[in-house]
PDB file of C-alpha atoms and ligand atoms in Angstrom:
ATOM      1  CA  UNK A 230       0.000   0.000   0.000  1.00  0.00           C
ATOM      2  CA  UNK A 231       1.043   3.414  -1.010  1.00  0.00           C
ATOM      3  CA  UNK A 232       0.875   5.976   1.858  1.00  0.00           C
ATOM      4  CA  UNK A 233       1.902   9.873   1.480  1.00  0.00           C
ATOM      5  CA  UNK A 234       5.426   9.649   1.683  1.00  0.00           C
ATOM      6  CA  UNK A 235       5.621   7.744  -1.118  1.00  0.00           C
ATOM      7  CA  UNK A 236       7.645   4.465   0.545  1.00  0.00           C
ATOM      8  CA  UNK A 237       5.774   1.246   0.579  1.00  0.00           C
ATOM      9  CA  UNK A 238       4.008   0.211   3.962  1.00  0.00           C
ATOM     10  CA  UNK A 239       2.679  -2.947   4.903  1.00  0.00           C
ATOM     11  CA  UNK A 240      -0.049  -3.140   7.138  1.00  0.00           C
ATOM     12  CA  UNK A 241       0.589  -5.458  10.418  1.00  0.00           C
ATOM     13  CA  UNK A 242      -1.665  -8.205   9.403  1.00  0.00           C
ATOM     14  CA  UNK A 243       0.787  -8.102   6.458  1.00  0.00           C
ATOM     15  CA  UNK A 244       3.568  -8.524   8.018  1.00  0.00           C
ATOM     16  CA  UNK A 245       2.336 -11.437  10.202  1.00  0.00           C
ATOM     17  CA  UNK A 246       1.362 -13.026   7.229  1.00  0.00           C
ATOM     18  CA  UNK A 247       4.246 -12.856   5.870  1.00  0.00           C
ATOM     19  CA  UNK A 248       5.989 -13.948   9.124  1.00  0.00           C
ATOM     20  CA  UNK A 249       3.846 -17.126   9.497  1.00  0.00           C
ATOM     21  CA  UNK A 250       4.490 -18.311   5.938  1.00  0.00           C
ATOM     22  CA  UNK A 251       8.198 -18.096   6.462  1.00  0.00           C
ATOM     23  CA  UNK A 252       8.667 -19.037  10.568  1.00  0.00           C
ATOM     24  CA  UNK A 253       5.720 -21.597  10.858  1.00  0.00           C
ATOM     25  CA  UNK A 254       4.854 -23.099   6.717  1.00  0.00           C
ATOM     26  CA  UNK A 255       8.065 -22.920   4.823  1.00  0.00           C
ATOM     27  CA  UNK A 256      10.400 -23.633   7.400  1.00  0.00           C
ATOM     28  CA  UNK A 257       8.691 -26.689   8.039  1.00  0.00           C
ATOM     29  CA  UNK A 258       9.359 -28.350   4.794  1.00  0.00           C
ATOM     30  CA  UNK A 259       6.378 -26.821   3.092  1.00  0.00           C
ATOM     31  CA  UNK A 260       7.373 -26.014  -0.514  1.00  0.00           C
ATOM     32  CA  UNK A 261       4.603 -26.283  -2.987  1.00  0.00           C
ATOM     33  CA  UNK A 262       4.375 -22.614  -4.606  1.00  0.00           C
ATOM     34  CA  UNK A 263       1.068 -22.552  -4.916  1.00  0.00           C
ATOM     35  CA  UNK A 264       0.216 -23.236  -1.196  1.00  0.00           C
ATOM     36  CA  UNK A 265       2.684 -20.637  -0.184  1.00  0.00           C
ATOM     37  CA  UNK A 266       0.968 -17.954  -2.536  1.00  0.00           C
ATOM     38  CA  UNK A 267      -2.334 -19.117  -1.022  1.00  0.00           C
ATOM     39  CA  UNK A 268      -1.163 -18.896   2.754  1.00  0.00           C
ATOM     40  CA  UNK A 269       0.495 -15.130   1.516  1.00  0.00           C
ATOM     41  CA  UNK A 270      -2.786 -13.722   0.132  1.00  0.00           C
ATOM     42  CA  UNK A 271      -5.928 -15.018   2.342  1.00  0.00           C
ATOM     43  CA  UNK A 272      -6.377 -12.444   5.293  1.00  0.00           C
ATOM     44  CA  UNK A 273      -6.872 -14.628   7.949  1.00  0.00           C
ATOM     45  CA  UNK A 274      -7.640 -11.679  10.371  1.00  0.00           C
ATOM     46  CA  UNK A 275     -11.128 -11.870   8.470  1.00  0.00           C
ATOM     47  CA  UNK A 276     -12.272 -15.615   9.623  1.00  0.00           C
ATOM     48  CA  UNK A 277     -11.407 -14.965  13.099  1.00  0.00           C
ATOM     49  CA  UNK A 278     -13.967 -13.206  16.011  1.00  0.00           C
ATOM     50  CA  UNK A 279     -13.562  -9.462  16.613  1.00  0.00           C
ATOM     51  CA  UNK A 280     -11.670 -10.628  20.096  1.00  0.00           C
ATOM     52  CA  UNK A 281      -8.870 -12.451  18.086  1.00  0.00           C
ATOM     53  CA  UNK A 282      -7.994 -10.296  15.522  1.00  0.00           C
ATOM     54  CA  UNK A 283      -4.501  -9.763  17.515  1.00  0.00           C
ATOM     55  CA  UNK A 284      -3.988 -13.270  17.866  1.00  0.00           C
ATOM     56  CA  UNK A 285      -4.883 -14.492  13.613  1.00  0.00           C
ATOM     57  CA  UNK A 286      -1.453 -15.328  12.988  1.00  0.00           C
ATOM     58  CA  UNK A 287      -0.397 -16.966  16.011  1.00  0.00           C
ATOM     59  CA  UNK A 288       1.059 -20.466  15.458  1.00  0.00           C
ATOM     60  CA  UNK A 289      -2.134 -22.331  16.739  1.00  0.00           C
ATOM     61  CA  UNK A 290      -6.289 -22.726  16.086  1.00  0.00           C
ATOM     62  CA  UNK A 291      -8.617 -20.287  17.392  1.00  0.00           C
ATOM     63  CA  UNK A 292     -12.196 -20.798  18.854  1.00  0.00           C
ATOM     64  CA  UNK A 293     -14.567 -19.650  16.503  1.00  0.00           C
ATOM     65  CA  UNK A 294     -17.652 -20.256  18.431  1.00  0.00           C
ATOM     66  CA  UNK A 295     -20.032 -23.318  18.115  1.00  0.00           C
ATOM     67  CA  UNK A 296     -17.223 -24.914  20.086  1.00  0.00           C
ATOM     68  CA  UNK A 297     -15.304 -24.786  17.029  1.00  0.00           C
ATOM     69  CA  UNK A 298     -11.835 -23.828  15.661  1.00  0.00           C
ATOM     70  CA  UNK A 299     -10.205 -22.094  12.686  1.00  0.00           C
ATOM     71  CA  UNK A 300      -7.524 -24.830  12.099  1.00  0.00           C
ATOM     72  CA  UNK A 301      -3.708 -24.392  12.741  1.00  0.00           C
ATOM     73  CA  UNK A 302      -1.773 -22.456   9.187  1.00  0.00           C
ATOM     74  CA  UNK A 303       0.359 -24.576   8.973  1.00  0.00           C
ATOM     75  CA  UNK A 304      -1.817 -27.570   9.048  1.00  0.00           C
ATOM     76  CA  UNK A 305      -3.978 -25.872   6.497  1.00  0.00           C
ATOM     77  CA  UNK A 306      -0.962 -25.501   4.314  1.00  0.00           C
ATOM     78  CA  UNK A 307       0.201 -29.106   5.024  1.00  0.00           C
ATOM     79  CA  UNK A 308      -3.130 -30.317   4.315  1.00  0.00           C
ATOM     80  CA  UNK A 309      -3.738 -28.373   1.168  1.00  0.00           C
ATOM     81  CA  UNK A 310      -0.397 -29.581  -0.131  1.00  0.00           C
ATOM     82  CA  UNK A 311      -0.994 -32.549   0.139  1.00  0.00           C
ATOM     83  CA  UNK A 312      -3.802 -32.298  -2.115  1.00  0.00           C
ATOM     84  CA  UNK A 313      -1.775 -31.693  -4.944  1.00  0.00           C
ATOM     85  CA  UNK A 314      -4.109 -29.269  -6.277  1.00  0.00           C
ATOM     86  CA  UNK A 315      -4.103 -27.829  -9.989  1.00  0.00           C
ATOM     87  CA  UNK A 316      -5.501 -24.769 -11.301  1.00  0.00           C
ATOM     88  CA  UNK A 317      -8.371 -26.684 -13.490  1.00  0.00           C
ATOM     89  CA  UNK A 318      -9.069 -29.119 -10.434  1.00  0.00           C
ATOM     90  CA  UNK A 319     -12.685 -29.014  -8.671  1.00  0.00           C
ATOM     91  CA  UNK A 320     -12.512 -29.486  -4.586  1.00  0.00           C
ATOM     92  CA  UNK A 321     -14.788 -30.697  -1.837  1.00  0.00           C
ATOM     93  CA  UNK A 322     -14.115 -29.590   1.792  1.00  0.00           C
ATOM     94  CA  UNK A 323     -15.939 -31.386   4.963  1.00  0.00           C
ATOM     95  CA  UNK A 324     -16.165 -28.842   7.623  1.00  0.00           C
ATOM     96  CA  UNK A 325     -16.808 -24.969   6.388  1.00  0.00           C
ATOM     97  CA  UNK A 326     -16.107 -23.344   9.866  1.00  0.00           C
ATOM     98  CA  UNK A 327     -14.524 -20.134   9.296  1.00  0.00           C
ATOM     99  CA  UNK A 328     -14.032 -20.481   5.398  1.00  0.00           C
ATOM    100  CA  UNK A 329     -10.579 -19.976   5.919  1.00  0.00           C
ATOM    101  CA  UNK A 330      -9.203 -23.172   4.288  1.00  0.00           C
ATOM    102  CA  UNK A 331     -12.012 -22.957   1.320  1.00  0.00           C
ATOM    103  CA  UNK A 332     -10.330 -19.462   0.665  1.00  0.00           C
ATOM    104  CA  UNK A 333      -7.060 -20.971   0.559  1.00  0.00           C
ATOM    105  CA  UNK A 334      -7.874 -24.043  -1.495  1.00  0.00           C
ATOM    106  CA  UNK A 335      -9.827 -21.321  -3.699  1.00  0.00           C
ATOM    107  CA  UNK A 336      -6.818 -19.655  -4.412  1.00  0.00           C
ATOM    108  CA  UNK A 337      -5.141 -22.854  -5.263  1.00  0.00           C
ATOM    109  CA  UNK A 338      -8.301 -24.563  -7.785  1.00  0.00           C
ATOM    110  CA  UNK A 339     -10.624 -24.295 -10.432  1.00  0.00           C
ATOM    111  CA  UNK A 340     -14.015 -24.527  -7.469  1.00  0.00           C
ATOM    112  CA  UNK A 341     -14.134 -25.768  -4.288  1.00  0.00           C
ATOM    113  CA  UNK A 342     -17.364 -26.708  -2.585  1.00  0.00           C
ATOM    114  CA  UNK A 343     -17.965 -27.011   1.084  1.00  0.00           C
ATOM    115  CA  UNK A 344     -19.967 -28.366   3.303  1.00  0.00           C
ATOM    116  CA  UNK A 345     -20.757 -27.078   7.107  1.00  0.00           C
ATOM    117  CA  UNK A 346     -22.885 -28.555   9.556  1.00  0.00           C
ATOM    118  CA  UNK A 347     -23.613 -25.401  11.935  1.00  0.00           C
ATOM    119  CA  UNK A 348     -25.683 -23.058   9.822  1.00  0.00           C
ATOM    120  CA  UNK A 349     -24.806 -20.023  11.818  1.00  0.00           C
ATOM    121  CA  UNK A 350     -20.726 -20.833  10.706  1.00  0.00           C
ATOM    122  CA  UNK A 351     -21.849 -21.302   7.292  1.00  0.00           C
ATOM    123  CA  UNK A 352     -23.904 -18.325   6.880  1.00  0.00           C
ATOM    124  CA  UNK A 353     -20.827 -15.504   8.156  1.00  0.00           C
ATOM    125  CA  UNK A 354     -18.353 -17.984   5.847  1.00  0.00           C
ATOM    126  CA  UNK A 355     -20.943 -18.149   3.050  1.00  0.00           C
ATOM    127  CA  UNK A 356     -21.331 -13.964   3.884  1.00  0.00           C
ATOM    128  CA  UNK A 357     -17.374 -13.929   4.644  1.00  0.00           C
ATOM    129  CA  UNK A 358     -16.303 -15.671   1.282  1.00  0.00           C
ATOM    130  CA  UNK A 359     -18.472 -13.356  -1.100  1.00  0.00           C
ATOM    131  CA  UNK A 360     -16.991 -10.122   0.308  1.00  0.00           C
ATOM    132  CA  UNK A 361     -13.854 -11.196   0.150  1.00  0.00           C
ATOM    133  CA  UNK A 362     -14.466 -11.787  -3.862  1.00  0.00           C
ATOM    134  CA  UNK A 363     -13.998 -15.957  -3.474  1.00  0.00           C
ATOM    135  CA  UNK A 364     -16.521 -16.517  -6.439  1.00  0.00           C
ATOM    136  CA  UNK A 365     -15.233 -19.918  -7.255  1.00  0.00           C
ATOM    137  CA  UNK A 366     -16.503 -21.441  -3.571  1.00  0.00           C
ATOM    138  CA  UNK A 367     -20.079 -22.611  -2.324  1.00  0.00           C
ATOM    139  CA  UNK A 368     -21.076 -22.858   1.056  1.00  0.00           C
ATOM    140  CA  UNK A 369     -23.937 -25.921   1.706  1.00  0.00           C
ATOM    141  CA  UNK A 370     -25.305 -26.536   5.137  1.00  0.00           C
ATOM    142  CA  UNK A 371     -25.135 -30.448   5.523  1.00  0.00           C
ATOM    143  CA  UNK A 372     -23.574 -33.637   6.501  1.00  0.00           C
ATOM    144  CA  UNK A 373     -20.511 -33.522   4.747  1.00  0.00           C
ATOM    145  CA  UNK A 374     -19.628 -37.369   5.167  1.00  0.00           C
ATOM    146  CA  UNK A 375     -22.318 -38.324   3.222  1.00  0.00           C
ATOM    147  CA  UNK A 376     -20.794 -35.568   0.729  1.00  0.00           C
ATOM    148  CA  UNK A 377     -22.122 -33.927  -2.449  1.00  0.00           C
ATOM    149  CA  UNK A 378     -23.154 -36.661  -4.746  1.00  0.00           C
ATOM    150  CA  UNK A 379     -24.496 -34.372  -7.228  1.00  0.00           C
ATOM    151  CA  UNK A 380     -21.764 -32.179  -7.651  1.00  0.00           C
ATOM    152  CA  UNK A 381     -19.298 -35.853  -7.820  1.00  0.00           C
ATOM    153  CA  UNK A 382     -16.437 -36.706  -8.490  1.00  0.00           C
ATOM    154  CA  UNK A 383     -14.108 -34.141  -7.127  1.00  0.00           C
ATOM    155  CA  UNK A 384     -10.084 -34.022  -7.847  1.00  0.00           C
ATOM    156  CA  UNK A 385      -9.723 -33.578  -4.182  1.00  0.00           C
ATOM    157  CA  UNK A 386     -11.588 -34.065  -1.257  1.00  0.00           C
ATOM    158  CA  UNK A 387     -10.386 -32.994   2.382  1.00  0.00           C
ATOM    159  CA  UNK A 388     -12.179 -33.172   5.929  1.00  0.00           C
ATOM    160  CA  UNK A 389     -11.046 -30.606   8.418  1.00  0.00           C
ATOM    161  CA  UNK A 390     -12.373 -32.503  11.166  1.00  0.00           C
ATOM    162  CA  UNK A 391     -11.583 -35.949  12.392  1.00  0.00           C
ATOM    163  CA  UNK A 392     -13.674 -39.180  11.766  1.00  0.00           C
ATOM    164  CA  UNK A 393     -13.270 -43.141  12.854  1.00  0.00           C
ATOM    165  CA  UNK A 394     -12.573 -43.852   9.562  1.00  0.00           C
ATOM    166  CA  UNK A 395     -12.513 -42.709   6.423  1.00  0.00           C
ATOM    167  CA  UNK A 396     -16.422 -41.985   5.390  1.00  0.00           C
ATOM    168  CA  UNK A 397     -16.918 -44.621   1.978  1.00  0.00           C
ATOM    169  CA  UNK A 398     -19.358 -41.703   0.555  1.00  0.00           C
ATOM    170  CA  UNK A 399     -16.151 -39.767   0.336  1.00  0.00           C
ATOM    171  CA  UNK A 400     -14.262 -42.698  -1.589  1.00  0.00           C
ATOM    172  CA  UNK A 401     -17.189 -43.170  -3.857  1.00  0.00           C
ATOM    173  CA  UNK A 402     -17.275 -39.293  -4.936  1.00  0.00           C
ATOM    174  CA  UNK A 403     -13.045 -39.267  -5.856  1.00  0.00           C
ATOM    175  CA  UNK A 404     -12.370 -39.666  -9.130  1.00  0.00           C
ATOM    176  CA  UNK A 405      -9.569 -41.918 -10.454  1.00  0.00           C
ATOM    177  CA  UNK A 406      -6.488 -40.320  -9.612  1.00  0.00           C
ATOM    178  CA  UNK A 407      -7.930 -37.941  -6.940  1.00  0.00           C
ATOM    179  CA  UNK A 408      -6.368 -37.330  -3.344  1.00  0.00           C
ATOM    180  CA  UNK A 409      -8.347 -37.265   0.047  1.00  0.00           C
ATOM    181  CA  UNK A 410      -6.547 -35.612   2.966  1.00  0.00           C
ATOM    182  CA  UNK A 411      -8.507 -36.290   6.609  1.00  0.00           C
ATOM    183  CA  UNK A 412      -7.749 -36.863   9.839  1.00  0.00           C
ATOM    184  CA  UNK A 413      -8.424 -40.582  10.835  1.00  0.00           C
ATOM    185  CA  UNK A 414      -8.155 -41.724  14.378  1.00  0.00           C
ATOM    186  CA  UNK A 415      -9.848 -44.087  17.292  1.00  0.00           C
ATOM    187  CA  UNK A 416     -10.141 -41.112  19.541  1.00  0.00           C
ATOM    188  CA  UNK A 417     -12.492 -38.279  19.197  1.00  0.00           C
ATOM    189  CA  UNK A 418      -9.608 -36.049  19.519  1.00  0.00           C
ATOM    190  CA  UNK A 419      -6.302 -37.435  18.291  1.00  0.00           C
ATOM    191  CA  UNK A 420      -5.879 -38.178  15.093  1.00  0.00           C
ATOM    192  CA  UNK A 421      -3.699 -39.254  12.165  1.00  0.00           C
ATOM    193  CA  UNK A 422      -3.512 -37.753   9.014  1.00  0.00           C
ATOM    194  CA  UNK A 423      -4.349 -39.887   5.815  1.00  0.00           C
ATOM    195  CA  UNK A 424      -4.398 -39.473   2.388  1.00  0.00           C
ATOM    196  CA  UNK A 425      -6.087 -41.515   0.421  1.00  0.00           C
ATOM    197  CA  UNK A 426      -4.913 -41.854  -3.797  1.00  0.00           C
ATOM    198  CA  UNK A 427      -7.687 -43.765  -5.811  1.00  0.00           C
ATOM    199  CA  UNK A 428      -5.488 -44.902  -8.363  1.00  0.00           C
ATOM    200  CA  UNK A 429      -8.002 -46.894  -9.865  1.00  0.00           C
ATOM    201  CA  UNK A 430     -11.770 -47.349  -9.926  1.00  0.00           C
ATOM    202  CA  UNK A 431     -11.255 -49.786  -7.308  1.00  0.00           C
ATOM    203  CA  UNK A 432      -7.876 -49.141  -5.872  1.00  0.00           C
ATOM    204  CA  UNK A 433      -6.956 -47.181  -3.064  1.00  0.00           C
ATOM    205  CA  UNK A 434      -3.654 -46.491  -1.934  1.00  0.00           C
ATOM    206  CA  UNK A 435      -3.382 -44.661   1.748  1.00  0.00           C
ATOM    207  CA  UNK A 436      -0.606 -42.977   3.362  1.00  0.00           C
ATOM    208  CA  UNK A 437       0.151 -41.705   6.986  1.00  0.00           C
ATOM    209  CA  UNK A 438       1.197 -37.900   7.118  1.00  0.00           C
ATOM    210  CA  UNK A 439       1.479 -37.848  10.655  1.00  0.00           C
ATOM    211  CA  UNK A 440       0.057 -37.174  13.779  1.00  0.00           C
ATOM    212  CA  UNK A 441      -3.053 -34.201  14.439  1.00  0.00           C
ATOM    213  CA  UNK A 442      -5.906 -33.013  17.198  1.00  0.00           C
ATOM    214  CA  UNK A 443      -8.951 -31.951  15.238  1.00  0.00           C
ATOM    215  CA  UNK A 444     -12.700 -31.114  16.347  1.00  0.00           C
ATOM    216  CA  UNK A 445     -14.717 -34.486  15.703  1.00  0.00           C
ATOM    217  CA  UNK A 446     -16.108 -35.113  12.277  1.00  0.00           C
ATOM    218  CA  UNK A 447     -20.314 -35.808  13.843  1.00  0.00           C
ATOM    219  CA  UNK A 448     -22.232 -37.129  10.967  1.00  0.00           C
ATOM    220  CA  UNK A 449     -24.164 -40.653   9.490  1.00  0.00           C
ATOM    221  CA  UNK A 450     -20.522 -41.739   8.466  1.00  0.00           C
ATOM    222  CA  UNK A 451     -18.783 -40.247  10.988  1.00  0.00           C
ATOM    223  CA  UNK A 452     -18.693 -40.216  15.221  1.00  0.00           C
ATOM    224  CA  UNK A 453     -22.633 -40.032  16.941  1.00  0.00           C
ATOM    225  CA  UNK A 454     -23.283 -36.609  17.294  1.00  0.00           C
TER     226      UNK A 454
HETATM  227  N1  SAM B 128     -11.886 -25.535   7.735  1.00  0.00           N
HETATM  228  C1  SAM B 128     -12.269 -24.702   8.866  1.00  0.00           C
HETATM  229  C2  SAM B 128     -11.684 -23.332   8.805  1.00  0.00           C
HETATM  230  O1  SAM B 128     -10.874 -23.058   7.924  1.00  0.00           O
HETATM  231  O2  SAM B 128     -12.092 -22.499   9.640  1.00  0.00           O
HETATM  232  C3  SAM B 128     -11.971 -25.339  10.194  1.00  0.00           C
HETATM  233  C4  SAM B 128     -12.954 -26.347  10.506  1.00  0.00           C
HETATM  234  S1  SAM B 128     -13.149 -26.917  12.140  1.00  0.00           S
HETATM  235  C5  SAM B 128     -11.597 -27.545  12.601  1.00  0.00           C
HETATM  236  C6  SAM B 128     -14.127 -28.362  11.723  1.00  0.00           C
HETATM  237  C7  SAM B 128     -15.518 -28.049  11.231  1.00  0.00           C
HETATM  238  O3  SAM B 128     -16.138 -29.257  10.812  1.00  0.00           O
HETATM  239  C8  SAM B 128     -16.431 -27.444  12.275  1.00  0.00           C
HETATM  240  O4  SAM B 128     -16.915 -26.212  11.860  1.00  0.00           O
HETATM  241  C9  SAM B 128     -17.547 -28.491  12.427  1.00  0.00           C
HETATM  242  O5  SAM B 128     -18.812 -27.934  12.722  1.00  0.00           O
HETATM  243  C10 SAM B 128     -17.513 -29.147  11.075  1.00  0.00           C
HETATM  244  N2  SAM B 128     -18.101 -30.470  10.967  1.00  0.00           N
HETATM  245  C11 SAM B 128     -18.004 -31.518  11.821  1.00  0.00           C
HETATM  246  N3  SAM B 128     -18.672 -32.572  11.339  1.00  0.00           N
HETATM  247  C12 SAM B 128     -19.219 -32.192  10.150  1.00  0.00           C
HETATM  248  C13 SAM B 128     -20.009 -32.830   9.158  1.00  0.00           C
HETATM  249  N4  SAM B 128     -20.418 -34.109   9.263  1.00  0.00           N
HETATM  250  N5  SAM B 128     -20.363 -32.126   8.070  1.00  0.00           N
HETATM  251  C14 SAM B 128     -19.989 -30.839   7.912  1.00  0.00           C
HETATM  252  N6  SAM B 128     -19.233 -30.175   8.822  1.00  0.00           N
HETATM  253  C15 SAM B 128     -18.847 -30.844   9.914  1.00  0.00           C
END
């Protein structure tokens, strides 16, 4: 931003951004381009509450009521990575919250759609997302681990919350050669992270991308609510 002097200022949510994409998402071995752009351009001190504006780039999640949380950047980043999104690829996220992470997978994909099951979170992300010019994203109020059938098969599909297993609604709607990313764990708060490559209409192939803590994924395919 240009100010009177004429010397370039950044503001301080700026700079923080740019503080947490170096200290906290590239110098922990996060390197895809694309995510770093994404990370560098969504103003996270929009998806958090008045009360936490201070706090929107600390290294950590944030209540965002509901009992809820606006996930951790750099597990957003290592999550979105992991995707291995393209610019002509079409995107399903499980768990709206904020609309922080459907920004950032916006800036990384042809559409993303996304599914919340709190209507009040998905009305200010739904409200939140169109001021903020994300065109390319739709907000649906829903069980997300049943999916979106009619909007099927999706490039990518990731869960921001964390499930017993992974839901088979979500395996159904992948296409060949698309890439889940959820946490997967026994515990309703302790989780691993998978991803999941159908390589084939009926092949799988799953990886472990380490350890997590994410909100529980409540839902027909996920834990009892
Ligand atoms: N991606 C979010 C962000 O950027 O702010 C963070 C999401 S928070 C960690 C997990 C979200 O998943 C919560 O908002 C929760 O209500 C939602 N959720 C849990 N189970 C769900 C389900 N079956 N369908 C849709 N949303 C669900």
């Amino acid at each position: 931003m240009s100010r009177g002097n004429g010397q370039d200022h950044e503001t301080r949510f700026e700079r923080a951004r740019r503080a947490m994409v170096t200290d906290q998402i590239a110098r922990r071995g996060v390197r895809d381009p694309n995510v770093l752009r994404a990370m560098s351009r969504v103003p996270r001190e929009r998806f958090v509450p008045p009360d936490s504006v201070d706090f929107a780039y600390d290294d950590r999640p944030l209540p965002i009521g509901h009992g809820q949380t606006i996930s951790q950047p750099y597990v957003v980043a290592l999550m979105t990575e992991a995707l291995e999104l393209g610019p002509g690829d079409r995107v399903l996220e499980i768990g709206t919250g904020s609309g922080y992470a459907a920004a950032v997978l916006a800036e990384c994909a042809r559409e993303v759609d996304t599914i919340e099951r709190h209507e009040g979170l998905a009305a200010s992300a739904r409200a939140r997302l169109a001021e903020l010019g994300y065109a390319n994203v739709r907000v649906r109020v829903g069980d997300g681990t049943l999916g979106w059938p009619e909007a099927a098969p999706f490039d990518a599909i990731v869960a921001t919350a964390g499930g017993p297993t992974v839901p088979r609604a979500l395996l159904a709607q992948l296409a060949v050669g698309g890439r889940l990313v959820m946490p997967v764990g026994a515990m309703k708060n302790a989780q691993t992270l998978v991803r999941v490559v159908r390589t084939f209409d009926d092949r799988f192939e799953e990886d472990d991308l380490g350890g997590v803590a994410f909100v529980p994924l409540i839902g027909a395919q996920g834990w009892e609510a």
